[in-house]
């Protein structure tokens, strides 16, 4: 069984920065794709960024140049980070970590979600 534990959300002023962390443990495979998704009130969940085992990344257009995803593949855990800079009020959402088999959608049988962490960008 996979466990994902997220941390790092909070309240930040526009233009500020935050770093989200997600630690995956349990029955995980380092080859899995790690990703961050977000959902704002009244909106659909959207991909923010994801990263493969080999370090290939892709980002939502709305966060390119401001957010950076990275991962640390240890022996028994995988940690993925989301560094968020130049935050805007429209970045306000619940951010959730996801781990999925390569090529599989985030809601596949082999995927797992974290509990979500609130990010609020407001003055």
mmCIF file of N, CA and C in Angstrom:
data_model
loop_
_atom_site.group_PDB
_atom_site.id
_atom_site.type_symbol
_atom_site.label_atom_id
_atom_site.label_comp_id
_atom_site.label_asym_id
_atom_site.label_seq_id
_atom_site.Cartn_x
_atom_site.Cartn_y
_atom_site.Cartn_z
ATOM 1 N N UNK A 1 0.843 -1.182 0.000
ATOM 2 C CA UNK A 1 0.000 0.000 0.000
ATOM 3 C C UNK A 1 0.882 1.236 0.000
ATOM 4 N N UNK A 2 0.518 2.208 -0.837
ATOM 5 C CA UNK A 2 1.293 3.437 -0.949
ATOM 6 C C UNK A 2 0.708 4.500 -0.027
ATOM 7 N N UNK A 3 1.578 5.233 0.600
ATOM 8 C CA UNK A 3 1.152 6.372 1.406
ATOM 9 C C UNK A 3 1.816 7.627 0.883
ATOM 10 N N UNK A 4 1.036 8.689 0.772
ATOM 11 C CA UNK A 4 1.548 9.984 0.358
ATOM 12 C C UNK A 4 1.252 10.985 1.459
ATOM 13 N N UNK A 5 2.282 11.677 1.908
ATOM 14 C CA UNK A 5 2.128 12.677 2.963
ATOM 15 C C UNK A 5 2.627 14.008 2.435
ATOM 16 N N UNK A 6 1.723 14.974 2.392
ATOM 17 C CA UNK A 6 2.038 16.285 1.851
ATOM 18 C C UNK A 6 2.253 17.295 2.968
ATOM 19 N N UNK A 7 3.021 18.317 2.663
ATOM 20 C CA UNK A 7 3.217 19.414 3.597
ATOM 21 C C UNK A 7 3.633 20.656 2.818
ATOM 22 N N UNK A 8 3.528 21.805 3.496
ATOM 23 C CA UNK A 8 4.056 23.035 2.918
ATOM 24 C C UNK A 8 3.046 24.049 2.459
ATOM 25 N N UNK A 9 1.775 23.753 2.520
ATOM 26 C CA UNK A 9 0.779 24.728 2.102
ATOM 27 C C UNK A 9 0.651 25.841 3.122
ATOM 28 N N UNK A 10 -0.174 26.828 2.790
ATOM 29 C CA UNK A 10 -0.391 27.926 3.713
ATOM 30 C C UNK A 10 -0.865 29.173 3.015
ATOM 31 N N UNK A 11 -0.803 30.264 3.745
ATOM 32 C CA UNK A 11 -1.223 31.578 3.244
ATOM 33 C C UNK A 11 0.019 32.384 2.871
ATOM 34 N N UNK A 12 0.000 32.966 1.691
ATOM 35 C CA UNK A 12 1.135 33.766 1.240
ATOM 36 C C UNK A 12 0.599 34.965 0.456
ATOM 37 N N UNK A 13 1.346 36.060 0.503
ATOM 38 C CA UNK A 13 0.940 37.249 -0.229
ATOM 39 C C UNK A 13 1.267 37.112 -1.720
ATOM 40 N N UNK A 14 0.564 37.822 -2.561
ATOM 41 C CA UNK A 14 0.908 37.800 -3.992
ATOM 42 C C UNK A 14 2.370 38.160 -4.210
ATOM 43 N N UNK A 15 3.006 37.422 -5.088
ATOM 44 C CA UNK A 15 4.429 37.622 -5.342
ATOM 45 C C UNK A 15 5.323 36.774 -4.459
ATOM 46 N N UNK A 16 4.749 36.144 -3.466
ATOM 47 C CA UNK A 16 5.515 35.328 -2.538
ATOM 48 C C UNK A 16 5.813 33.942 -3.064
ATOM 49 N N UNK A 17 6.438 33.140 -2.199
ATOM 50 C CA UNK A 17 6.861 31.793 -2.576
ATOM 51 C C UNK A 17 6.450 30.778 -1.520
ATOM 52 N N UNK A 18 6.266 29.553 -1.976
ATOM 53 C CA UNK A 18 6.010 28.428 -1.096
ATOM 54 C C UNK A 18 6.669 27.202 -1.696
ATOM 55 N N UNK A 19 6.979 26.237 -0.836
ATOM 56 C CA UNK A 19 7.463 24.952 -1.321
ATOM 57 C C UNK A 19 6.582 23.852 -0.751
ATOM 58 N N UNK A 20 5.996 23.056 -1.639
ATOM 59 C CA UNK A 20 5.226 21.896 -1.226
ATOM 60 C C UNK A 20 6.101 20.658 -1.297
ATOM 61 N N UNK A 21 5.872 19.742 -0.344
ATOM 62 C CA UNK A 21 6.600 18.482 -0.330
ATOM 63 C C UNK A 21 5.611 17.330 -0.259
ATOM 64 N N UNK A 22 5.983 16.224 -0.867
ATOM 65 C CA UNK A 22 5.158 15.018 -0.822
ATOM 66 C C UNK A 22 6.093 13.825 -0.708
ATOM 67 N N UNK A 23 5.917 13.059 0.364
ATOM 68 C CA UNK A 23 6.741 11.878 0.579
ATOM 69 C C UNK A 23 5.896 10.641 0.296
ATOM 70 N N UNK A 24 6.344 9.833 -0.635
ATOM 71 C CA UNK A 24 5.668 8.588 -0.978
ATOM 72 C C UNK A 24 6.418 7.419 -0.358
ATOM 73 N N UNK A 25 5.703 6.578 0.353
ATOM 74 C CA UNK A 25 6.327 5.406 0.985
ATOM 75 C C UNK A 25 5.399 4.219 0.848
ATOM 76 N N UNK A 26 5.932 3.070 1.230
ATOM 77 C CA UNK A 26 5.143 1.860 1.104
ATOM 78 C C UNK A 26 5.509 1.121 -0.165
ATOM 79 N N UNK A 27 4.535 0.523 -0.803
ATOM 80 C CA UNK A 27 4.768 -0.279 -1.986
ATOM 81 C C UNK A 27 4.831 0.645 -3.208
ATOM 82 N N UNK A 28 5.967 1.297 -3.350
ATOM 83 C CA UNK A 28 6.124 2.248 -4.440
ATOM 84 C C UNK A 28 7.201 1.777 -5.387
ATOM 85 N N UNK A 29 7.168 2.318 -6.539
ATOM 86 C CA UNK A 29 8.173 2.026 -7.529
ATOM 87 C C UNK A 29 8.764 3.342 -8.001
ATOM 88 N N UNK A 30 10.078 3.406 -7.930
ATOM 89 C CA UNK A 30 10.740 4.654 -8.303
ATOM 90 C C UNK A 30 10.454 5.059 -9.740
ATOM 91 N N UNK A 31 10.056 4.092 -10.586
ATOM 92 C CA UNK A 31 9.794 4.428 -11.978
ATOM 93 C C UNK A 31 8.488 5.188 -12.166
ATOM 94 N N UNK A 32 7.679 5.275 -11.130
ATOM 95 C CA UNK A 32 6.400 5.929 -11.246
ATOM 96 C C UNK A 32 6.555 7.418 -11.494
ATOM 97 N N UNK A 33 5.540 7.985 -12.121
ATOM 98 C CA UNK A 33 5.483 9.425 -12.370
ATOM 99 C C UNK A 33 4.878 10.104 -11.138
ATOM 100 N N UNK A 34 5.506 11.163 -10.701
ATOM 101 C CA UNK A 34 4.997 11.945 -9.563
ATOM 102 C C UNK A 34 4.451 13.261 -10.101
ATOM 103 N N UNK A 35 3.328 13.678 -9.560
ATOM 104 C CA UNK A 35 2.730 14.903 -10.072
ATOM 105 C C UNK A 35 2.012 15.692 -8.995
ATOM 106 N N UNK A 36 1.817 16.961 -9.275
ATOM 107 C CA UNK A 36 1.000 17.851 -8.442
ATOM 108 C C UNK A 36 -0.188 18.319 -9.270
ATOM 109 N N UNK A 37 -1.356 18.230 -8.657
ATOM 110 C CA UNK A 37 -2.583 18.711 -9.264
ATOM 111 C C UNK A 37 -3.205 19.722 -8.310
ATOM 112 N N UNK A 38 -4.087 20.545 -8.828
ATOM 113 C CA UNK A 38 -4.781 21.492 -7.957
ATOM 114 C C UNK A 38 -6.229 21.637 -8.369
ATOM 115 N N UNK A 39 -7.024 21.998 -7.392
ATOM 116 C CA UNK A 39 -8.444 22.239 -7.660
ATOM 117 C C UNK A 39 -8.892 23.441 -6.854
ATOM 118 N N UNK A 40 -9.364 24.449 -7.574
ATOM 119 C CA UNK A 40 -9.906 25.642 -6.949
ATOM 120 C C UNK A 40 -11.412 25.480 -6.808
ATOM 121 N N UNK A 41 -12.031 26.219 -5.872
ATOM 122 C CA UNK A 41 -13.483 26.112 -5.692
ATOM 123 C C UNK A 41 -14.233 26.387 -6.986
ATOM 124 N N UNK A 42 -15.142 25.494 -7.334
ATOM 125 C CA UNK A 42 -15.949 25.671 -8.524
ATOM 126 C C UNK A 42 -15.263 25.347 -9.828
ATOM 127 N N UNK A 43 -14.034 24.848 -9.749
ATOM 128 C CA UNK A 43 -13.282 24.529 -10.970
ATOM 129 C C UNK A 43 -12.885 23.060 -10.975
ATOM 130 N N UNK A 44 -12.558 22.574 -12.175
ATOM 131 C CA UNK A 44 -12.089 21.205 -12.298
ATOM 132 C C UNK A 44 -10.647 21.076 -11.840
ATOM 133 N N UNK A 45 -10.312 19.879 -11.420
ATOM 134 C CA UNK A 45 -8.926 19.603 -11.078
ATOM 135 C C UNK A 45 -8.051 19.723 -12.323
ATOM 136 N N UNK A 46 -6.865 20.287 -12.129
ATOM 137 C CA UNK A 46 -5.958 20.441 -13.261
ATOM 138 C C UNK A 46 -4.551 20.026 -12.870
ATOM 139 N N UNK A 47 -3.838 19.556 -13.869
ATOM 140 C CA UNK A 47 -2.434 19.220 -13.668
ATOM 141 C C UNK A 47 -1.632 20.502 -13.508
ATOM 142 N N UNK A 48 -0.788 20.530 -12.501
ATOM 143 C CA UNK A 48 0.121 21.656 -12.306
ATOM 144 C C UNK A 48 1.489 21.314 -12.901
ATOM 145 N N UNK A 49 2.030 20.180 -12.482
ATOM 146 C CA UNK A 49 3.341 19.750 -12.971
ATOM 147 C C UNK A 49 3.523 18.274 -12.640
ATOM 148 N N UNK A 50 4.351 17.595 -13.426
ATOM 149 C CA UNK A 50 4.678 16.216 -13.110
ATOM 150 C C UNK A 50 6.092 15.925 -13.582
ATOM 151 N N UNK A 51 6.652 14.882 -13.002
ATOM 152 C CA UNK A 51 8.044 14.559 -13.259
ATOM 153 C C UNK A 51 8.213 13.041 -13.295
ATOM 154 N N UNK A 52 8.962 12.578 -14.285
ATOM 155 C CA UNK A 52 9.226 11.148 -14.412
ATOM 156 C C UNK A 52 10.427 10.750 -13.569
ATOM 157 N N UNK A 53 10.669 9.440 -13.495
ATOM 158 C CA UNK A 53 11.835 8.948 -12.771
ATOM 159 C C UNK A 53 13.113 9.555 -13.339
ATOM 160 N N UNK A 54 13.156 9.698 -14.641
ATOM 161 C CA UNK A 54 14.360 10.219 -15.277
ATOM 162 C C UNK A 54 14.503 11.723 -15.205
ATOM 163 N N UNK A 55 13.501 12.398 -14.643
ATOM 164 C CA UNK A 55 13.605 13.837 -14.472
ATOM 165 C C UNK A 55 12.927 14.668 -15.544
ATOM 166 N N UNK A 56 12.252 14.021 -16.482
ATOM 167 C CA UNK A 56 11.505 14.791 -17.480
ATOM 168 C C UNK A 56 10.288 15.431 -16.822
ATOM 169 N N UNK A 57 10.045 16.675 -17.188
ATOM 170 C CA UNK A 57 8.968 17.419 -16.541
ATOM 171 C C UNK A 57 8.012 18.002 -17.571
ATOM 172 N N UNK A 58 6.808 18.257 -17.151
ATOM 173 C CA UNK A 58 5.897 19.090 -17.918
ATOM 174 C C UNK A 58 5.038 19.888 -16.956
ATOM 175 N N UNK A 59 4.663 21.077 -17.417
ATOM 176 C CA UNK A 59 3.970 22.053 -16.581
ATOM 177 C C UNK A 59 2.724 22.579 -17.274
ATOM 178 N N UNK A 60 1.774 22.992 -16.460
ATOM 179 C CA UNK A 60 0.651 23.746 -17.003
ATOM 180 C C UNK A 60 1.184 25.082 -17.515
ATOM 181 N N UNK A 61 0.596 25.570 -18.596
ATOM 182 C CA UNK A 61 1.063 26.840 -19.163
ATOM 183 C C UNK A 61 0.988 27.972 -18.136
ATOM 184 N N UNK A 62 0.000 27.917 -17.272
ATOM 185 C CA UNK A 62 -0.224 29.004 -16.317
ATOM 186 C C UNK A 62 0.870 29.105 -15.251
ATOM 187 N N UNK A 63 1.684 28.050 -15.097
ATOM 188 C CA UNK A 63 2.717 28.080 -14.049
ATOM 189 C C UNK A 63 4.131 28.030 -14.613
ATOM 190 N N UNK A 64 4.267 27.882 -15.914
ATOM 191 C CA UNK A 64 5.596 27.819 -16.518
ATOM 192 C C UNK A 64 6.396 29.065 -16.188
ATOM 193 N N UNK A 65 7.645 28.854 -15.785
ATOM 194 C CA UNK A 65 8.520 29.955 -15.433
ATOM 195 C C UNK A 65 8.381 30.414 -13.995
ATOM 196 N N UNK A 66 7.345 29.939 -13.306
ATOM 197 C CA UNK A 66 7.139 30.334 -11.902
ATOM 198 C C UNK A 66 7.271 29.144 -10.952
ATOM 199 N N UNK A 67 6.839 27.970 -11.400
ATOM 200 C CA UNK A 67 6.870 26.769 -10.554
ATOM 201 C C UNK A 67 7.945 25.814 -11.064
ATOM 202 N N UNK A 68 8.545 25.086 -10.133
ATOM 203 C CA UNK A 68 9.530 24.065 -10.484
ATOM 204 C C UNK A 68 9.241 22.802 -9.694
ATOM 205 N N UNK A 69 9.165 21.678 -10.394
ATOM 206 C CA UNK A 69 8.965 20.394 -9.747
ATOM 207 C C UNK A 69 10.287 19.627 -9.736
ATOM 208 N N UNK A 70 10.541 18.932 -8.641
ATOM 209 C CA UNK A 70 11.747 18.122 -8.550
ATOM 210 C C UNK A 70 11.442 16.890 -7.704
ATOM 211 N N UNK A 71 12.297 15.895 -7.762
ATOM 212 C CA UNK A 71 12.066 14.678 -6.995
ATOM 213 C C UNK A 71 13.379 14.117 -6.493
ATOM 214 N N UNK A 72 13.280 13.397 -5.383
ATOM 215 C CA UNK A 72 14.429 12.741 -4.771
ATOM 216 C C UNK A 72 14.066 11.262 -4.628
ATOM 217 N N UNK A 73 14.737 10.419 -5.385
ATOM 218 C CA UNK A 73 14.454 8.982 -5.366
ATOM 219 C C UNK A 73 15.379 8.283 -4.387
ATOM 220 N N UNK A 74 14.903 8.035 -3.183
ATOM 221 C CA UNK A 74 15.684 7.313 -2.186
ATOM 222 C C UNK A 74 15.350 5.827 -2.276
ATOM 223 N N UNK A 75 15.966 5.023 -1.422
ATOM 224 C CA UNK A 75 15.800 3.567 -1.494
ATOM 225 C C UNK A 75 14.364 3.153 -1.213
ATOM 226 N N UNK A 76 13.760 3.683 -0.174
ATOM 227 C CA UNK A 76 12.430 3.247 0.235
ATOM 228 C C UNK A 76 11.363 4.317 0.148
ATOM 229 N N UNK A 77 11.739 5.496 -0.228
ATOM 230 C CA UNK A 77 10.780 6.597 -0.365
ATOM 231 C C UNK A 77 11.096 7.407 -1.609
ATOM 232 N N UNK A 78 10.099 8.104 -2.069
ATOM 233 C CA UNK A 78 10.279 9.080 -3.135
ATOM 234 C C UNK A 78 9.666 10.385 -2.653
ATOM 235 N N UNK A 79 10.407 11.458 -2.743
ATOM 236 C CA UNK A 79 9.909 12.760 -2.342
ATOM 237 C C UNK A 79 9.845 13.659 -3.561
ATOM 238 N N UNK A 80 8.708 14.304 -3.717
ATOM 239 C CA UNK A 80 8.559 15.261 -4.819
ATOM 240 C C UNK A 80 8.282 16.639 -4.229
ATOM 241 N N UNK A 81 8.899 17.638 -4.804
ATOM 242 C CA UNK A 81 8.765 19.019 -4.345
ATOM 243 C C UNK A 81 8.130 19.870 -5.436
ATOM 244 N N UNK A 82 7.411 20.864 -4.999
ATOM 245 C CA UNK A 82 6.898 21.869 -5.923
ATOM 246 C C UNK A 82 7.298 23.234 -5.372
ATOM 247 N N UNK A 83 8.253 23.854 -6.038
ATOM 248 C CA UNK A 83 8.690 25.183 -5.649
ATOM 249 C C UNK A 83 7.839 26.190 -6.421
ATOM 250 N N UNK A 84 7.136 27.027 -5.684
ATOM 251 C CA UNK A 84 6.205 27.967 -6.301
ATOM 252 C C UNK A 84 6.673 29.396 -6.020
ATOM 253 N N UNK A 85 6.991 30.121 -7.059
ATOM 254 C CA UNK A 85 7.435 31.510 -6.953
ATOM 255 C C UNK A 85 6.446 32.430 -7.649
ATOM 256 N N UNK A 86 6.552 33.712 -7.344
ATOM 257 C CA UNK A 86 5.699 34.728 -7.976
ATOM 258 C C UNK A 86 4.231 34.313 -7.931
ATOM 259 N N UNK A 87 3.803 33.893 -6.771
ATOM 260 C CA UNK A 87 2.439 33.380 -6.630
ATOM 261 C C UNK A 87 1.409 34.468 -6.886
ATOM 262 N N UNK A 88 0.301 34.029 -7.477
ATOM 263 C CA UNK A 88 -0.797 34.930 -7.827
ATOM 264 C C UNK A 88 -2.067 34.468 -7.116
ATOM 265 N N UNK A 89 -3.012 35.363 -6.939
ATOM 266 C CA UNK A 89 -4.269 34.941 -6.305
ATOM 267 C C UNK A 89 -4.934 33.778 -7.040
ATOM 268 N N UNK A 90 -4.779 33.723 -8.349
ATOM 269 C CA UNK A 90 -5.394 32.626 -9.105
ATOM 270 C C UNK A 90 -4.710 31.284 -8.889
ATOM 271 N N UNK A 91 -3.606 31.266 -8.158
ATOM 272 C CA UNK A 91 -2.969 29.996 -7.786
ATOM 273 C C UNK A 91 -3.623 29.382 -6.544
ATOM 274 N N UNK A 92 -4.527 30.113 -5.934
ATOM 275 C CA UNK A 92 -5.218 29.608 -4.751
ATOM 276 C C UNK A 92 -6.001 28.358 -5.087
ATOM 277 N N UNK A 93 -5.740 27.276 -4.343
ATOM 278 C CA UNK A 93 -6.377 25.993 -4.608
ATOM 279 C C UNK A 93 -5.916 24.978 -3.578
ATOM 280 N N UNK A 94 -6.562 23.818 -3.596
ATOM 281 C CA UNK A 94 -6.050 22.666 -2.869
ATOM 282 C C UNK A 94 -5.109 21.921 -3.805
ATOM 283 N N UNK A 95 -3.889 21.745 -3.361
ATOM 284 C CA UNK A 95 -2.868 21.062 -4.159
ATOM 285 C C UNK A 95 -2.717 19.634 -3.656
ATOM 286 N N UNK A 96 -2.762 18.696 -4.592
ATOM 287 C CA UNK A 96 -2.687 17.277 -4.235
ATOM 288 C C UNK A 96 -1.568 16.592 -4.989
ATOM 289 N N UNK A 97 -0.885 15.736 -4.290
ATOM 290 C CA UNK A 97 0.203 14.953 -4.863
ATOM 291 C C UNK A 97 -0.365 13.653 -5.441
ATOM 292 N N UNK A 98 0.222 13.211 -6.531
ATOM 293 C CA UNK A 98 -0.229 11.969 -7.175
ATOM 294 C C UNK A 98 0.967 11.148 -7.613
ATOM 295 N N UNK A 99 0.857 9.842 -7.487
ATOM 296 C CA UNK A 99 1.869 8.939 -8.023
ATOM 297 C C UNK A 99 1.156 7.946 -8.925
ATOM 298 N N UNK A 100 1.666 7.766 -10.128
ATOM 299 C CA UNK A 100 1.011 6.920 -11.124
ATOM 300 C C UNK A 100 2.034 6.137 -11.930
ATOM 301 N N UNK A 101 1.622 4.975 -12.427
ATOM 302 C CA UNK A 101 2.511 4.229 -13.323
ATOM 303 C C UNK A 101 2.772 5.035 -14.587
ATOM 304 N N UNK A 102 3.909 4.843 -15.204
ATOM 305 C CA UNK A 102 4.212 5.582 -16.437
ATOM 306 C C UNK A 102 3.133 5.372 -17.491
ATOM 307 N N UNK A 103 2.656 6.456 -18.067
ATOM 308 C CA UNK A 103 1.670 6.375 -19.128
ATOM 309 C C UNK A 103 0.242 6.213 -18.662
ATOM 310 N N UNK A 104 0.033 6.044 -17.363
ATOM 311 C CA UNK A 104 -1.320 5.849 -16.840
ATOM 312 C C UNK A 104 -1.921 7.175 -16.403
ATOM 313 N N UNK A 105 -3.228 7.320 -16.498
ATOM 314 C CA UNK A 105 -3.865 8.549 -16.005
ATOM 315 C C UNK A 105 -3.797 8.603 -14.484
ATOM 316 N N UNK A 106 -3.992 9.802 -13.922
ATOM 317 C CA UNK A 106 -3.827 9.963 -12.474
ATOM 318 C C UNK A 106 -4.843 9.203 -11.637
ATOM 319 N N UNK A 107 -5.958 8.773 -12.245
ATOM 320 C CA UNK A 107 -6.978 8.029 -11.508
ATOM 321 C C UNK A 107 -6.981 6.552 -11.860
ATOM 322 N N UNK A 108 -5.882 6.043 -12.374
ATOM 323 C CA UNK A 108 -5.810 4.623 -12.724
ATOM 324 C C UNK A 108 -5.749 3.769 -11.463
ATOM 325 N N UNK A 109 -5.935 2.461 -11.639
ATOM 326 C CA UNK A 109 -5.926 1.549 -10.492
ATOM 327 C C UNK A 109 -4.601 1.566 -9.748
ATOM 328 N N UNK A 110 -3.536 1.806 -10.453
ATOM 329 C CA UNK A 110 -2.230 1.795 -9.808
ATOM 330 C C UNK A 110 -1.793 3.120 -9.245
ATOM 331 N N UNK A 111 -2.688 4.116 -9.286
ATOM 332 C CA UNK A 111 -2.349 5.467 -8.840
ATOM 333 C C UNK A 111 -2.754 5.687 -7.394
ATOM 334 N N UNK A 112 -2.181 6.726 -6.810
ATOM 335 C CA UNK A 112 -2.496 7.068 -5.422
ATOM 336 C C UNK A 112 -2.461 8.581 -5.267
ATOM 337 N N UNK A 113 -3.360 9.091 -4.413
ATOM 338 C CA UNK A 113 -3.453 10.527 -4.157
ATOM 339 C C UNK A 113 -3.094 10.842 -2.715
ATOM 340 N N UNK A 114 -2.487 12.026 -2.518
ATOM 341 C CA UNK A 114 -2.301 12.532 -1.185
ATOM 342 C C UNK A 114 -3.575 13.168 -0.674
ATOM 343 N N UNK A 115 -3.516 13.654 0.566
ATOM 344 C CA UNK A 115 -4.725 14.193 1.201
ATOM 345 C C UNK A 115 -5.029 15.614 0.755
ATOM 346 N N UNK A 116 -4.073 16.277 0.138
ATOM 347 C CA UNK A 116 -4.272 17.644 -0.320
ATOM 348 C C UNK A 116 -3.814 18.658 0.712
ATOM 349 N N UNK A 117 -3.304 19.771 0.221
ATOM 350 C CA UNK A 117 -2.878 20.853 1.100
ATOM 351 C C UNK A 117 -3.337 22.183 0.507
ATOM 352 N N UNK A 118 -3.859 23.048 1.352
ATOM 353 C CA UNK A 118 -4.436 24.309 0.880
ATOM 354 C C UNK A 118 -3.326 25.339 0.663
ATOM 355 N N UNK A 119 -3.373 25.970 -0.491
ATOM 356 C CA UNK A 119 -2.521 27.119 -0.788
ATOM 357 C C UNK A 119 -3.432 28.303 -1.047
ATOM 358 N N UNK A 120 -3.229 29.367 -0.282
ATOM 359 C CA UNK A 120 -4.039 30.577 -0.431
ATOM 360 C C UNK A 120 -3.108 31.746 -0.686
ATOM 361 N N UNK A 121 -3.348 32.438 -1.792
ATOM 362 C CA UNK A 121 -2.544 33.603 -2.158
ATOM 363 C C UNK A 121 -3.442 34.818 -2.040
ATOM 364 N N UNK A 122 -3.157 35.636 -1.037
ATOM 365 C CA UNK A 122 -4.022 36.776 -0.765
ATOM 366 C C UNK A 122 -3.260 37.820 0.028
ATOM 367 N N UNK A 123 -3.621 39.075 -0.204
ATOM 368 C CA UNK A 123 -3.026 40.147 0.589
ATOM 369 C C UNK A 123 -3.907 40.477 1.783
#
